[in-house]
Coordinates of C-alpha atoms in Angstrom, one line a residue:
Chain A
X597 CA -35.9 77.6 22.6
X598 CA -37.7 77.9 25.8
X599 CA -37.7 81.0 27.4
X600 CA -38.9 82.4 30.8
X601 CA -40.1 86.3 30.9
X602 CA -39.4 87.0 34.6
X603 CA -40.7 90.5 34.7
X604 CA -44.0 91.4 32.7
X605 CA -46.8 93.2 33.3
X606 CA -49.5 91.4 31.9
X607 CA -52.5 93.1 32.5
X608 CA -51.1 96.1 30.8
X609 CA -50.7 93.9 27.7
X610 CA -53.0 92.6 25.1
X611 CA -53.7 88.9 24.3
X612 CA -51.8 89.3 21.1
X613 CA -48.5 89.6 23.2
X614 CA -49.2 86.3 24.8
X615 CA -50.2 84.7 21.3
X616 CA -46.8 85.9 20.3
X617 CA -44.6 85.1 23.1
X618 CA -46.1 81.5 23.0
X619 CA -45.1 81.2 19.4
X620 CA -41.4 82.4 20.1
X621 CA -41.1 80.0 23.0
X622 CA -42.1 81.6 26.2
X623 CA -43.3 79.1 28.6
X624 CA -43.7 81.4 31.5
X625 CA -43.9 84.9 32.7
X626 CA -43.8 86.5 36.2
X627 CA -45.8 89.5 37.0
X628 CA -44.8 91.8 39.6
X629 CA -47.2 94.3 41.2
X630 CA -46.8 97.7 39.6
X631 CA -47.5 101.3 39.5
X632 CA -51.1 102.0 37.9
X633 CA -50.1 105.4 36.4
X634 CA -51.6 107.3 39.3
X635 CA -51.5 107.0 43.0
X636 CA -53.9 104.4 44.3
X637 CA -56.1 105.5 47.3
X638 CA -57.9 102.5 48.9
X639 CA -56.4 99.2 50.2
X640 CA -59.2 97.4 48.5
X641 CA -57.9 98.6 45.1
X642 CA -54.7 97.0 45.7
X643 CA -56.3 94.0 46.9
X644 CA -58.3 93.8 43.9
X645 CA -55.4 94.2 41.6
X646 CA -53.5 91.4 43.7
X647 CA -56.5 89.2 43.0
X648 CA -56.4 90.1 39.0
X649 CA -52.9 89.1 39.0
X650 CA -52.9 86.0 41.2
X651 CA -56.5 84.4 40.0
X652 CA -57.6 86.0 36.7
X653 CA -54.3 86.4 35.0
X654 CA -52.9 83.0 35.3
X655 CA -56.4 82.0 33.2
X656 CA -55.6 84.3 30.4
X657 CA -52.0 83.1 29.9
X658 CA -53.1 79.6 30.0
X659 CA -55.0 79.9 26.9
X660 CA -51.7 80.2 25.3
X661 CA -49.9 77.6 27.3
X662 CA -47.9 80.1 29.3
X663 CA -47.7 79.6 33.1
X664 CA -48.4 83.0 34.8
X665 CA -46.9 83.8 38.2
X666 CA -46.8 86.9 40.3
X667 CA -45.6 89.2 43.1
X668 CA -47.3 91.4 45.6
X669 CA -46.3 94.8 46.6
X670 CA -47.1 98.6 47.2
X671 CA -45.2 100.3 44.5
X672 CA -42.2 102.7 45.8
X673 CA -44.1 105.5 43.7
X674 CA -47.1 104.9 46.4
X675 CA -45.0 104.7 49.5
X676 CA -45.4 108.5 50.5
X677 CA -48.8 107.1 52.1
X678 CA -47.5 105.0 54.9
X679 CA -51.0 104.2 56.4
X680 CA -51.8 103.0 52.9
X681 CA -48.7 100.9 52.7
X682 CA -49.4 99.3 56.3
X683 CA -52.9 98.6 55.7
X684 CA -52.0 96.8 52.4
X685 CA -49.2 95.0 54.0
X686 CA -51.4 93.4 56.4
X687 CA -53.0 91.6 53.6
X688 CA -49.9 90.2 52.0
X689 CA -50.1 86.8 53.9
X690 CA -53.3 85.9 52.2
X691 CA -51.8 86.2 48.9
X692 CA -48.7 84.4 50.0
X693 CA -50.9 81.3 50.4
X694 CA -52.1 81.4 46.6
X695 CA -50.7 78.9 44.3
X696 CA -48.8 81.3 41.8
X697 CA -47.8 83.9 44.3
X698 CA -43.9 83.9 44.5
X699 CA -43.1 86.8 46.9
X700 CA -42.9 90.4 47.4
X701 CA -42.2 92.8 44.6
X702 CA -41.7 94.8 42.9
X703 CA -40.8 96.8 46.3
X704 CA -37.8 99.3 46.1
X705 CA -37.1 103.0 45.6
X706 CA -38.1 105.9 43.3
X707 CA -36.7 108.9 45.0
X708 CA -35.4 107.1 47.8
X709 CA -37.1 109.4 50.3
X710 CA -37.6 108.5 54.1
X711 CA -41.0 106.9 53.4
X712 CA -39.9 104.9 50.5
X713 CA -37.0 103.3 52.4
X714 CA -39.5 102.3 55.4
X715 CA -41.7 100.9 53.1
X716 CA -38.8 98.8 51.3
X717 CA -37.8 97.7 54.9
X718 CA -41.4 96.6 55.7
X719 CA -41.7 94.6 52.6
X720 CA -38.6 92.9 52.8
X721 CA -39.3 92.1 56.5
X722 CA -42.6 90.7 55.9
X723 CA -41.2 88.7 52.9
X724 CA -38.3 87.2 55.0
X725 CA -40.9 86.4 58.0
X726 CA -42.9 84.4 55.6
X727 CA -40.1 82.8 53.6
X728 CA -41.0 84.7 50.3
X729 CA -38.6 85.9 47.4
X730 CA -38.2 89.6 46.9
X731 CA -37.9 91.6 44.0
X732 CA -36.6 94.9 44.3
X733 CA -37.0 97.9 41.6
X734 CA -34.1 100.1 41.4
X735 CA -34.9 104.0 40.3
X736 CA -34.6 105.2 36.6
X737 CA -32.1 107.4 35.0
X738 CA -30.5 110.2 37.0
X739 CA -31.3 108.5 40.3
X740 CA -30.3 105.1 39.5
X741 CA -26.7 105.0 41.0
X742 CA -28.0 106.9 44.6
X743 CA -30.9 104.7 44.6
X744 CA -29.4 101.5 44.1
X745 CA -26.8 102.1 46.9
X746 CA -29.3 103.4 49.1
X747 CA -31.2 99.9 48.5
X748 CA -28.1 98.1 49.4
X749 CA -27.6 100.1 52.5
X750 CA -31.2 99.2 53.6
X751 CA -30.8 95.4 52.9
X752 CA -27.3 95.9 54.5
X753 CA -29.4 96.9 57.9
X754 CA -31.8 93.8 57.9
X755 CA -31.8 90.2 58.2
X756 CA -31.9 88.8 54.9
X757 CA -31.1 85.7 52.8
X758 CA -29.2 87.6 49.9
X759 CA -29.6 84.5 47.4
X760 CA -33.5 84.9 48.0
X761 CA -33.4 88.8 46.7
X762 CA -33.2 89.9 43.3
X763 CA -32.2 93.6 42.4
X764 CA -33.8 94.6 39.2
X765 CA -33.1 97.3 36.5
X766 CA -29.2 97.1 37.0
X767 CA -26.9 98.7 34.5
X768 CA -23.1 99.0 34.0
X769 CA -22.8 101.5 36.9
X770 CA -24.7 99.5 39.4
X771 CA -24.1 95.8 38.4
X772 CA -21.0 95.0 40.7
X773 CA -21.9 95.8 44.0
X774 CA -25.2 94.0 43.8
X775 CA -23.5 90.8 42.8
X776 CA -20.8 91.4 45.1
X777 CA -23.1 91.5 48.0
X778 CA -24.7 88.2 47.1
X779 CA -27.6 89.3 45.5
X780 CA -29.3 88.3 42.2
X781 CA -29.7 91.1 39.4
X782 CA -31.8 91.6 36.7
X783 CA -31.4 93.4 33.2
X784 CA -34.4 95.2 32.2
X785 CA -34.5 95.7 28.4
X786 CA -36.4 98.9 27.2
X787 CA -36.5 100.4 23.9
X788 CA -34.9 103.8 25.3
X789 CA -34.7 104.4 28.8
X790 CA -33.2 101.1 30.6
X791 CA -30.7 98.6 29.2
X792 CA -30.6 97.8 25.6
X793 CA -30.3 94.2 24.2
X794 CA -26.8 94.6 23.2
X795 CA -25.7 96.2 26.4
X796 CA -27.0 93.3 28.3
X797 CA -25.1 91.1 26.4
X798 CA -22.0 93.1 27.0
X799 CA -22.6 92.6 30.7
X800 CA -23.2 88.8 30.1
X801 CA -19.8 88.5 28.9
X802 CA -18.5 90.3 31.4
X803 CA -20.0 89.1 34.4
X804 CA -20.8 85.7 33.4
X805 CA -24.3 84.0 34.0
X806 CA -24.4 83.3 37.6
X807 CA -27.3 85.1 39.3
X808 CA -28.3 87.0 36.2
X809 CA -31.9 87.4 34.9
X810 CA -32.8 89.4 31.7
X811 CA -36.4 90.5 31.4
X812 CA -38.2 93.1 29.2
X813 CA -40.7 94.4 32.0
X814 CA -43.2 95.5 29.3
X815 CA -45.9 97.5 30.9
X816 CA -48.4 100.2 29.9
X817 CA -45.5 102.8 28.9
X818 CA -43.1 102.4 25.9
X819 CA -41.8 98.9 26.2
X820 CA -41.8 95.8 24.2
X821 CA -41.7 92.2 25.3
X822 CA -39.7 91.1 22.4
X823 CA -36.6 92.9 23.5
X824 CA -35.9 89.7 25.5
X825 CA -36.1 87.8 22.3
X826 CA -33.9 90.5 20.6
X827 CA -31.2 89.9 23.3
X828 CA -31.2 86.1 22.8
X829 CA -30.5 86.6 19.1
X830 CA -27.8 89.1 19.8
X831 CA -26.5 86.5 22.5
X832 CA -26.6 83.4 19.8
X833 CA -25.1 85.7 17.2
X834 CA -22.2 86.6 18.9
X835 CA -21.3 82.8 19.1
X836 CA -22.8 81.9 22.5
X837 CA -24.4 78.3 22.4
X838 CA -27.8 77.1 22.6
X839 CA -27.0 75.7 26.2
X840 CA -25.5 79.0 27.4
X841 CA -28.6 80.9 26.2
X842 CA -30.9 78.3 28.0
X843 CA -29.0 78.9 31.0
X844 CA -29.5 82.8 30.9
X845 CA -33.0 83.1 29.6
X846 CA -34.7 79.9 31.1
X847 CA -32.6 77.9 33.6
X848 CA -31.7 81.2 35.6
X849 CA -35.3 82.4 36.0
X850 CA -35.7 78.5 37.0
X851 CA -33.1 78.7 39.7
X852 CA -34.1 82.0 41.3
X853 CA -38.0 81.4 41.1
X854 CA -37.6 78.0 41.7
X855 CA -36.4 78.7 45.3
X856 CA -40.3 79.0 45.9
X857 CA -41.6 75.7 45.0
X858 CA -44.8 76.7 43.5
X859 CA -42.4 77.7 40.6
X860 CA -42.1 74.2 39.5
X861 CA -40.3 74.5 36.0
X862 CA -37.4 72.6 36.0
X863 CA -34.0 73.8 34.3
X864 CA -33.4 72.0 31.0
X865 CA -30.2 70.7 29.1
X866 CA -29.8 70.3 25.5
X867 CA -28.9 66.7 24.5
X868 CA -27.2 65.8 21.4
X869 CA -28.6 62.7 19.7
X870 CA -26.6 61.8 16.4
X871 CA -26.2 65.2 14.9
X872 CA -29.5 66.6 16.2
X873 CA -29.6 68.5 19.3
X874 CA -32.9 68.3 21.0
X875 CA -34.1 69.5 24.4
X876 CA -34.0 66.7 27.3
X877 CA -36.9 68.0 28.9
Chain B
X856 CA -42.4 123.8 15.0
X857 CA -40.9 123.1 18.4
X858 CA -39.3 125.6 20.4
X859 CA -35.5 125.3 21.5
X860 CA -36.8 123.8 24.9
X861 CA -39.2 121.5 23.6
X862 CA -36.4 119.9 21.2
X863 CA -33.9 119.6 23.9
X864 CA -36.7 117.9 26.3
X865 CA -38.6 115.5 23.2
X866 CA -35.1 114.1 22.1
X867 CA -33.0 114.0 25.0
X868 CA -33.7 110.5 26.2
X869 CA -33.4 109.1 22.6
X870 CA -30.1 110.8 22.1
X871 CA -28.9 109.5 25.7
X872 CA -29.7 106.2 24.6
X873 CA -27.9 106.4 21.2
X874 CA -24.8 107.8 23.0
X875 CA -24.8 105.0 25.5
X876 CA -25.0 102.5 22.6
X877 CA -21.8 104.2 21.4
X878 CA -20.1 104.1 24.6
X879 CA -20.9 100.5 24.6
X880 CA -19.5 99.4 21.1
X881 CA -16.2 101.3 22.4
X882 CA -16.1 99.1 25.6
X883 CA -17.3 96.1 23.5
X884 CA -14.2 96.5 21.1
X885 CA -11.8 96.9 23.8
X886 CA -13.2 93.8 25.6
X887 CA -12.8 91.9 22.4
X888 CA -9.3 93.1 22.0
X889 CA -8.4 92.2 25.3
X890 CA -9.8 88.6 24.8
X891 CA -7.7 88.3 21.4
X892 CA -4.7 89.4 23.3
X893 CA -3.0 90.6 20.2
X894 CA -4.3 94.5 19.5
X895 CA -1.7 94.7 16.6
X896 CA -2.5 91.5 14.7
X897 CA -6.1 92.3 13.8
X898 CA -6.9 95.8 14.9
X899 CA -5.9 98.0 12.2
X900 CA -9.1 98.4 9.8
X901 CA -11.5 98.1 12.7
X902 CA -9.3 101.0 14.5
X903 CA -10.0 103.1 11.4
X904 CA -13.7 102.8 11.8
X905 CA -13.4 103.5 15.5
X906 CA -11.2 106.5 14.7
X907 CA -14.1 107.6 12.3
X908 CA -16.6 107.6 15.0
X909 CA -14.5 109.2 17.2
X910 CA -14.2 112.0 14.6
X911 CA -17.9 112.2 14.2
X912 CA -18.3 112.6 17.8
X913 CA -15.8 115.7 17.8
X914 CA -18.0 117.2 14.8
X915 CA -21.3 116.5 17.0
X916 CA -19.6 118.3 20.1
X917 CA -18.6 121.3 17.7
X918 CA -20.3 124.7 19.0
X919 CA -20.3 126.6 15.9
X920 CA -20.1 124.0 12.8
X921 CA -19.1 125.3 9.6
X922 CA -22.2 123.2 7.9
X923 CA -25.0 121.2 9.2
X924 CA -23.4 118.4 11.7
X925 CA -25.4 115.6 9.9
X926 CA -23.9 116.7 6.3
X927 CA -20.5 116.6 7.9
X928 CA -21.1 113.1 9.1
X929 CA -22.4 111.9 6.0
X930 CA -19.3 113.2 4.2
X931 CA -17.0 111.8 7.0
X932 CA -19.0 108.3 6.9
X933 CA -18.4 108.3 3.0
X934 CA -14.6 108.1 3.6
X935 CA -14.8 104.6 5.4

């Protein structure tokens, strides 16, 4: 089965990940800009990072037949330095012009401070001004519900197209208001601290497949890109068809990310030929 | 050996994760019952399993257990 991993921090992972992902059907990954584990001090550090994910990383993925796309952002954890944020934002348009940059992300909130909210606003505004997609991080653990509510409040005060915005890391207590407001949502599968594959399938069964993305994140912390495949297995094991799995784990990323024409991978349908099912495309 | 505070900190997120999985198990069961639309027709054996899990959760929540909670749970699960 062909799979798209829509949230994957490739620079934190080894080539072995790419090899195993390719062997398990992953055809594309999208890499949002991430926190480095420490707060960066210089705009140039971000610019080199954006060059790494938009220029070098696609070549590494290509060795395994995987398409690599990316996003640019100042991480919410680094938003307490508004001057730095402004200086980095000034460079976004040059990256929007690059062939694999899909938009602005992951912006969002961490502690939901005033500076973080202003940074989120600035990120969304520059994305909308340049016709870019937006990927929004919502806080972890205890701050999840409050931070997600705050994200929705910030977005409600801006002129945005909800269909071009993906609110990530939703869980059972935050999914409904995000979907009701018309946004795309993402389930992030982590071994311990976010959503589990089983709970993700529970939510797919409850809320359907529309405007839902499933991803593993997979970064330098305790994480595992193959929780995505684990989720697919759980989904199929519960009796959902191959086409339904393709809709969620391949076609939905195509639908959301494909709003940026640079993401040119098309949704696929399974055709039945005689008794054998083959992929039409 | 870890201090009490270290034990609480070290295994908190893992325990949180495991409890969320149990909560999801109950929610999943109820959603399946609702989809099937006939609770009495096919729920008896499954309900027994859920009852044991509820009993186990009560044992876990005990402040001063008569024996180690793990032993009590293993004895309880042996009855299913």
